[in-house]
Tab-separated table of C-alpha atoms in Angstrom:
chain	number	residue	atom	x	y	z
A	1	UNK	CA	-64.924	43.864	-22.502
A	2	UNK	CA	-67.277	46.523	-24.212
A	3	UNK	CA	-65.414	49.061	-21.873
A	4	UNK	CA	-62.349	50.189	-20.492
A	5	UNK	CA	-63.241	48.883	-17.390
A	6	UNK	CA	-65.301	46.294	-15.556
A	7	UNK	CA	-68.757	46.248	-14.103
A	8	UNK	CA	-68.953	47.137	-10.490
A	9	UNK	CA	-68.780	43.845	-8.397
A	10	UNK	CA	-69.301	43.691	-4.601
A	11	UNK	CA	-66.385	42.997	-2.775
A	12	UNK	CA	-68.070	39.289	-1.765
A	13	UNK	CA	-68.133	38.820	-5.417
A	14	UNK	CA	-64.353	39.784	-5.947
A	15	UNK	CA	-63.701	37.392	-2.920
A	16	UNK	CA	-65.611	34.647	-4.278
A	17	UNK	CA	-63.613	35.319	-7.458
A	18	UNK	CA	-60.517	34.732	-5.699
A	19	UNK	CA	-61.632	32.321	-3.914
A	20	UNK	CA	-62.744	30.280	-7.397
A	21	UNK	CA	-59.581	30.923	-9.041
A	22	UNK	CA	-57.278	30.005	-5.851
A	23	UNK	CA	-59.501	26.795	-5.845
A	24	UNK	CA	-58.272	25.779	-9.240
A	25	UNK	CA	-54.798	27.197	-9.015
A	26	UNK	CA	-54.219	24.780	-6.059
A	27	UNK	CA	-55.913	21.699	-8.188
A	28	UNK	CA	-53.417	22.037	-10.529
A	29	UNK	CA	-50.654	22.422	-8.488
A	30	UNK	CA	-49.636	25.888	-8.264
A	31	UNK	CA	-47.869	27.188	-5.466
A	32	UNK	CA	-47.644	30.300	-4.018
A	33	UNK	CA	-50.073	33.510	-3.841
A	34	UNK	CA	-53.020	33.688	-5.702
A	35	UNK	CA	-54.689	37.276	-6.002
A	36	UNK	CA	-58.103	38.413	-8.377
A	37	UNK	CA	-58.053	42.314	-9.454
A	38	UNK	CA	-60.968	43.372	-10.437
A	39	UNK	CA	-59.420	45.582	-13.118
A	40	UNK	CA	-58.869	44.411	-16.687
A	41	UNK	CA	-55.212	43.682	-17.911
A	42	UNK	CA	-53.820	43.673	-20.882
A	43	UNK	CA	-52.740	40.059	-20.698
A	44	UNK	CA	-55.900	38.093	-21.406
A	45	UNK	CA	-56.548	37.001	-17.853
A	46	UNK	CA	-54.121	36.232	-15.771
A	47	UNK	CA	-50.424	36.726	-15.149
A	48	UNK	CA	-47.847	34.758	-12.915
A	49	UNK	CA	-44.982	36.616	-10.993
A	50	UNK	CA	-41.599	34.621	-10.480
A	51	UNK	CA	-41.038	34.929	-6.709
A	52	UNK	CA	-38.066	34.623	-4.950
A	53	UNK	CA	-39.483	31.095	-3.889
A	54	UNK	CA	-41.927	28.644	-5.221
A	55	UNK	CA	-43.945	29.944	-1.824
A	56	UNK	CA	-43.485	33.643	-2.974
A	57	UNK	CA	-44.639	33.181	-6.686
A	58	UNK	CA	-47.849	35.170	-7.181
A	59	UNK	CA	-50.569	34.049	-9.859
A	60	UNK	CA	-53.228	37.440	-10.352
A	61	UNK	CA	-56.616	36.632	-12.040
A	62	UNK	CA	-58.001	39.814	-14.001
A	63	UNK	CA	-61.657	40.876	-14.737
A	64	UNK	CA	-61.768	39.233	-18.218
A	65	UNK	CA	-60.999	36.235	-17.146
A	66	UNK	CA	-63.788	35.554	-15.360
A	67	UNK	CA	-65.539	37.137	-18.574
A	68	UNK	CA	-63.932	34.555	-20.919
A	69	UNK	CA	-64.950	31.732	-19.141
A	70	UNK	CA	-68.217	32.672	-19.308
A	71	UNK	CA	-68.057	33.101	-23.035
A	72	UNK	CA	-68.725	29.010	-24.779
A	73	UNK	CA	-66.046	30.179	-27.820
A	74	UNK	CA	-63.363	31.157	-25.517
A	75	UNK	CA	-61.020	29.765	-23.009
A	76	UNK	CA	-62.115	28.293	-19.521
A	77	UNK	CA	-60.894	30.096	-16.379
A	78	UNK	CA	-58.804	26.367	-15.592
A	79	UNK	CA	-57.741	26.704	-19.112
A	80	UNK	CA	-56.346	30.323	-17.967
A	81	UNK	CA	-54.914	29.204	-15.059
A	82	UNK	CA	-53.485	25.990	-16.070
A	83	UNK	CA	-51.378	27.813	-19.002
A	84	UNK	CA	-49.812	30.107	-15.922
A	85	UNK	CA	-49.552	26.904	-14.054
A	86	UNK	CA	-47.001	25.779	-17.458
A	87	UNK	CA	-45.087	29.096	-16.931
A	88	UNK	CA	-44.374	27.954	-13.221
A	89	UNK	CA	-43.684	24.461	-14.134
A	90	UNK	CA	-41.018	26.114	-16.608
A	91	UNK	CA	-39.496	28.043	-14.078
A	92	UNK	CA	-39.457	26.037	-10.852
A	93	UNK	CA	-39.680	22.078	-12.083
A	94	UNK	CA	-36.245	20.817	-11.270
A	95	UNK	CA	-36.025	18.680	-14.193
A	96	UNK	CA	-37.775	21.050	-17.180
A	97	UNK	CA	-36.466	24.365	-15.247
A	98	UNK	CA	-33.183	23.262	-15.580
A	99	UNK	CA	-33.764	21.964	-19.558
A	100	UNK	CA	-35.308	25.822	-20.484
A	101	UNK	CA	-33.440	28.103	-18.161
A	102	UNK	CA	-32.227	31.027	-20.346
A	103	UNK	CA	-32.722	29.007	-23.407
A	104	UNK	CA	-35.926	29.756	-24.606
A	105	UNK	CA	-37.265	32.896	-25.992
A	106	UNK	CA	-40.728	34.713	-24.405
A	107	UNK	CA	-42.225	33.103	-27.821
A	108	UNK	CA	-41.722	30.283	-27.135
A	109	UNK	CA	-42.197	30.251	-23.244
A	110	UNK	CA	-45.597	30.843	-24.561
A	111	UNK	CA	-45.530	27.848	-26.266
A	112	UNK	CA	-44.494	25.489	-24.013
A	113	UNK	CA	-46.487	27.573	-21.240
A	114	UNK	CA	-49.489	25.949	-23.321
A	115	UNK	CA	-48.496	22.593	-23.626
A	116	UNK	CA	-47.551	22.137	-20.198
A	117	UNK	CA	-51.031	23.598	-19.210
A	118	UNK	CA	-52.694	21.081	-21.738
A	119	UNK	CA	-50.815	17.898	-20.180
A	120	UNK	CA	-52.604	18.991	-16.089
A	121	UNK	CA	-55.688	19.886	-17.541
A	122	UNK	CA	-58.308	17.814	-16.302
A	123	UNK	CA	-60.703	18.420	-18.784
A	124	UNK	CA	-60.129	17.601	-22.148
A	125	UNK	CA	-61.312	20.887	-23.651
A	126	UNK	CA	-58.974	22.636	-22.017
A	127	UNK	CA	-56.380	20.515	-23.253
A	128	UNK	CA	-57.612	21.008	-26.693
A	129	UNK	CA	-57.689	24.691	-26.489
A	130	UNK	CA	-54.147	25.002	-25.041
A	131	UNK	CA	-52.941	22.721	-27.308
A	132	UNK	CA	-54.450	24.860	-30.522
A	133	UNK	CA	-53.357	28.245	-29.407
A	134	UNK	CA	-49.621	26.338	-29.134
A	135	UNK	CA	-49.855	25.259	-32.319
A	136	UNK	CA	-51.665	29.120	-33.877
A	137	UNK	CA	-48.693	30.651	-32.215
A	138	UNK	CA	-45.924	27.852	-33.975
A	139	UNK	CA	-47.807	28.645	-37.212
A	140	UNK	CA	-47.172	32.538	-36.574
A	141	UNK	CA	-43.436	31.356	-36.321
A	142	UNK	CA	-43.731	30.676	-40.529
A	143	UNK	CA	-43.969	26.496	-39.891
A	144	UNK	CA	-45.794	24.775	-42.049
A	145	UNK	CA	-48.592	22.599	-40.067
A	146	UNK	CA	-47.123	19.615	-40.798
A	147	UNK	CA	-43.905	20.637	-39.187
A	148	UNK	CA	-45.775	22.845	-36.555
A	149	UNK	CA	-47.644	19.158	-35.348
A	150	UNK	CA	-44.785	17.362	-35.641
A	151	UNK	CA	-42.527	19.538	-33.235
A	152	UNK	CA	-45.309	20.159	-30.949
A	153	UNK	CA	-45.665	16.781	-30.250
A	154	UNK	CA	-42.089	16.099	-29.868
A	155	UNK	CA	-42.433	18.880	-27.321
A	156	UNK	CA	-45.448	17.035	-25.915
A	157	UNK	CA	-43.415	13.607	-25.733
A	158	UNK	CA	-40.441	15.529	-24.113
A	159	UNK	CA	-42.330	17.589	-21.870
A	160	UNK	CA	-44.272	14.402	-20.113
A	161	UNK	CA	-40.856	12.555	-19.580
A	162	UNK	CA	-39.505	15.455	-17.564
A	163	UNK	CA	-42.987	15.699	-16.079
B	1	UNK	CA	-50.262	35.526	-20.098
B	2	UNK	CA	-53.171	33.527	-22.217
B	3	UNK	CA	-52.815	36.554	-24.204
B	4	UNK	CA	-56.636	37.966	-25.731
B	5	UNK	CA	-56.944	36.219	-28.944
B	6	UNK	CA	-60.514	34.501	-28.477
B	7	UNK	CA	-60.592	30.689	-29.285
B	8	UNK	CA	-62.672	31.156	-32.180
B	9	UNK	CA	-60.067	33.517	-33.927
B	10	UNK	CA	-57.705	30.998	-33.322
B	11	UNK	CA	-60.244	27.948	-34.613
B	12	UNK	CA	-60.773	30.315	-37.926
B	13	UNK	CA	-57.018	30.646	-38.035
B	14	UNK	CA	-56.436	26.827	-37.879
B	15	UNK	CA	-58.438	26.089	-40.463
B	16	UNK	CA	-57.116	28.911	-42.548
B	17	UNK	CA	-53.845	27.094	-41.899
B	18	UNK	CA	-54.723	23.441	-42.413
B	19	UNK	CA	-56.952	24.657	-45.660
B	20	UNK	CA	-54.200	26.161	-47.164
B	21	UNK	CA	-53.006	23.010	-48.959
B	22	UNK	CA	-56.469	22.747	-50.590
B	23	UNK	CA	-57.668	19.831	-48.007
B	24	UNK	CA	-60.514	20.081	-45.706
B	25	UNK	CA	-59.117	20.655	-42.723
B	26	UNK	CA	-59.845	17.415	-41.225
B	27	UNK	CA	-59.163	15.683	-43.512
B	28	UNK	CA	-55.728	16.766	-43.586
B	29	UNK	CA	-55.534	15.972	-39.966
B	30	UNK	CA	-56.851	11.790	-41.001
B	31	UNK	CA	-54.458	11.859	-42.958
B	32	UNK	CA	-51.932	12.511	-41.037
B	33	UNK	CA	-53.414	10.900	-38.370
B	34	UNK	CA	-53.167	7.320	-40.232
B	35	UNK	CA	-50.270	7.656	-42.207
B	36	UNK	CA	-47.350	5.153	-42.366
B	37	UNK	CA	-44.343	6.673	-40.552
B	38	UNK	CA	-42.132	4.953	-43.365
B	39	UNK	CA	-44.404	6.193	-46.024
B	40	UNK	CA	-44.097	10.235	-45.177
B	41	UNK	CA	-41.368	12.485	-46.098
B	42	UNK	CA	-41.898	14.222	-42.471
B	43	UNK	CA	-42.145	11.651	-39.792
B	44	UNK	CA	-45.818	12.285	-38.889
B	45	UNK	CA	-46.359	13.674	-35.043
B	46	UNK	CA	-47.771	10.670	-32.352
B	47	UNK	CA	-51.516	10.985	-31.748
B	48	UNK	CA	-52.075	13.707	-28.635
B	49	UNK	CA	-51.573	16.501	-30.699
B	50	UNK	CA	-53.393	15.738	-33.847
B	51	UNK	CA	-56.492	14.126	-31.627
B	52	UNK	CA	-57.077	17.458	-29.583
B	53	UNK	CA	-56.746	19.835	-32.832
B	54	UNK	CA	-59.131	17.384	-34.636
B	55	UNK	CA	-61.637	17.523	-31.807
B	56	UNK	CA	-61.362	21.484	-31.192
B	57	UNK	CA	-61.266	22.045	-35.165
B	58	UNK	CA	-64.912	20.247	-35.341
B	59	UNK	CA	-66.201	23.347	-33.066
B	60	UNK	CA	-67.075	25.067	-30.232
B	61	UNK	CA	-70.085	23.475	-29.205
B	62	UNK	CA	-68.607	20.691	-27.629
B	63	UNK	CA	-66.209	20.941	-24.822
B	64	UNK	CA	-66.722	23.882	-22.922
B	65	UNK	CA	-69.820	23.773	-22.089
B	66	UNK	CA	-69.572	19.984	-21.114
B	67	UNK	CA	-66.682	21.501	-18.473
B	68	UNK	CA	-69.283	24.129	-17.257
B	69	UNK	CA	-71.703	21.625	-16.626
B	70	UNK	CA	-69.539	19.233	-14.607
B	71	UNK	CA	-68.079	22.294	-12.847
B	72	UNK	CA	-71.699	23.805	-12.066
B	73	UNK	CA	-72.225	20.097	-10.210
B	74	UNK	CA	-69.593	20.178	-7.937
């Protein structure tokens, strides 16, 4: 993202983007609208809408998403879509919506955004990179690691009962 | 949102965090990993956790680029 906006792409290319990141989206279960902009955000790839419906829920895929998947030292586009696949499962699963619903800060969303993302992740570096960014961001919080593992697994062992 | 911290800024500050106690980094994680519940102050966390920090604190070039592959075969 050397500048303050992206390369040029044909619009087959942006369709083929969309097309990538729908395919993936749907793997891991999200439902809904799934949209690429090829524009870059200020949220690190990707960003999911709250619809008035599951059906109406939109997922949108920036630029540097597609960039930081094809980076080896940064997160996978499934990695980027399954963590706003965990911000749907917070907000629509029946049984976790109705455990965080107006409980939880946007910290910790975040959090548990990337934990839930880890858990449908079929590959497992994905999981590990969701999982370390939830702890980084627990750490931020002033835990120590040893309490930062232990309540992120708690999380993990809560999370995949309601699951 | 993913938010843009890379991965490897947030490898570095893993390892910043784990190191902080003096310990290699994993070997803080070991220990963790093997201790005694009955012998630890803090209950120590069940294995998912600890196993995926381990394997992304050992570095970047594994993983990924085993997903790329696999996805470049489909």
């Amino acid at each position: 993202m050397a500048t303050p906006f992206p390369p040029p792409l044909t619009p087959a290319k942006q369709r083929a983007r969309r097309n990538r990141a729908a395919r993936i989206a749907r793997q891991l279960g999200f439902v809904g609208h799934v949209e690429y902009r090829h524009v870059y955000s200020q949220t690190g790839g990707a960003q999911y809408g709250l619809g008035s419906a599951a059906e109406e829920d939109l997922l949108t895929v920036y630029a540097e998403a597609f960039e930081r998947d094809d980076d080896p030292e940064d997160f996978s586009l499934e990695a980027i879509v399954a963590h706003e696949r965990g911000h749907q499962l917070l907000a629509r699963h029946p049984r976790i919506a109705k455990r965080v619903r107006g409980r939880i800060s946007a910290g910790s969303e975040e959090i548990l955004a990337s934990l839930l993302g880890a858990m449908i992740s079929v590959a497992e570096a994905d999981r590990d990179a969701l999982v370390a960014k939830a702890t980084a961001e627990l750490l931020v919080h002033e835990e120590t690691p040893e309490v930062a593992t232990r309540r992120l697994q708690e999380l993990w062992e809560l999370l995949e009962a309601l699951l | 949102m993913i938010g843009p911290k890379k991965l490897n800024t947030i490898r570095q500050e893993l390892r910043h965090a784990l190191a902080a106690s003096g310990d290699d980094p994993i070997r803080w994680l070991e220990e963790r990993m093997t201790a005694p519940k009955a012998q630890s102050p803090i209950a120590p966390p069940g294995d998912e956790v600890l196993h995926s920090l381990r394997r992304f604190l050992e570095g970047p070039e594994r993983g990924k680029r085993q997903t790329q592959r696999v996805r470049t075969k489909k």
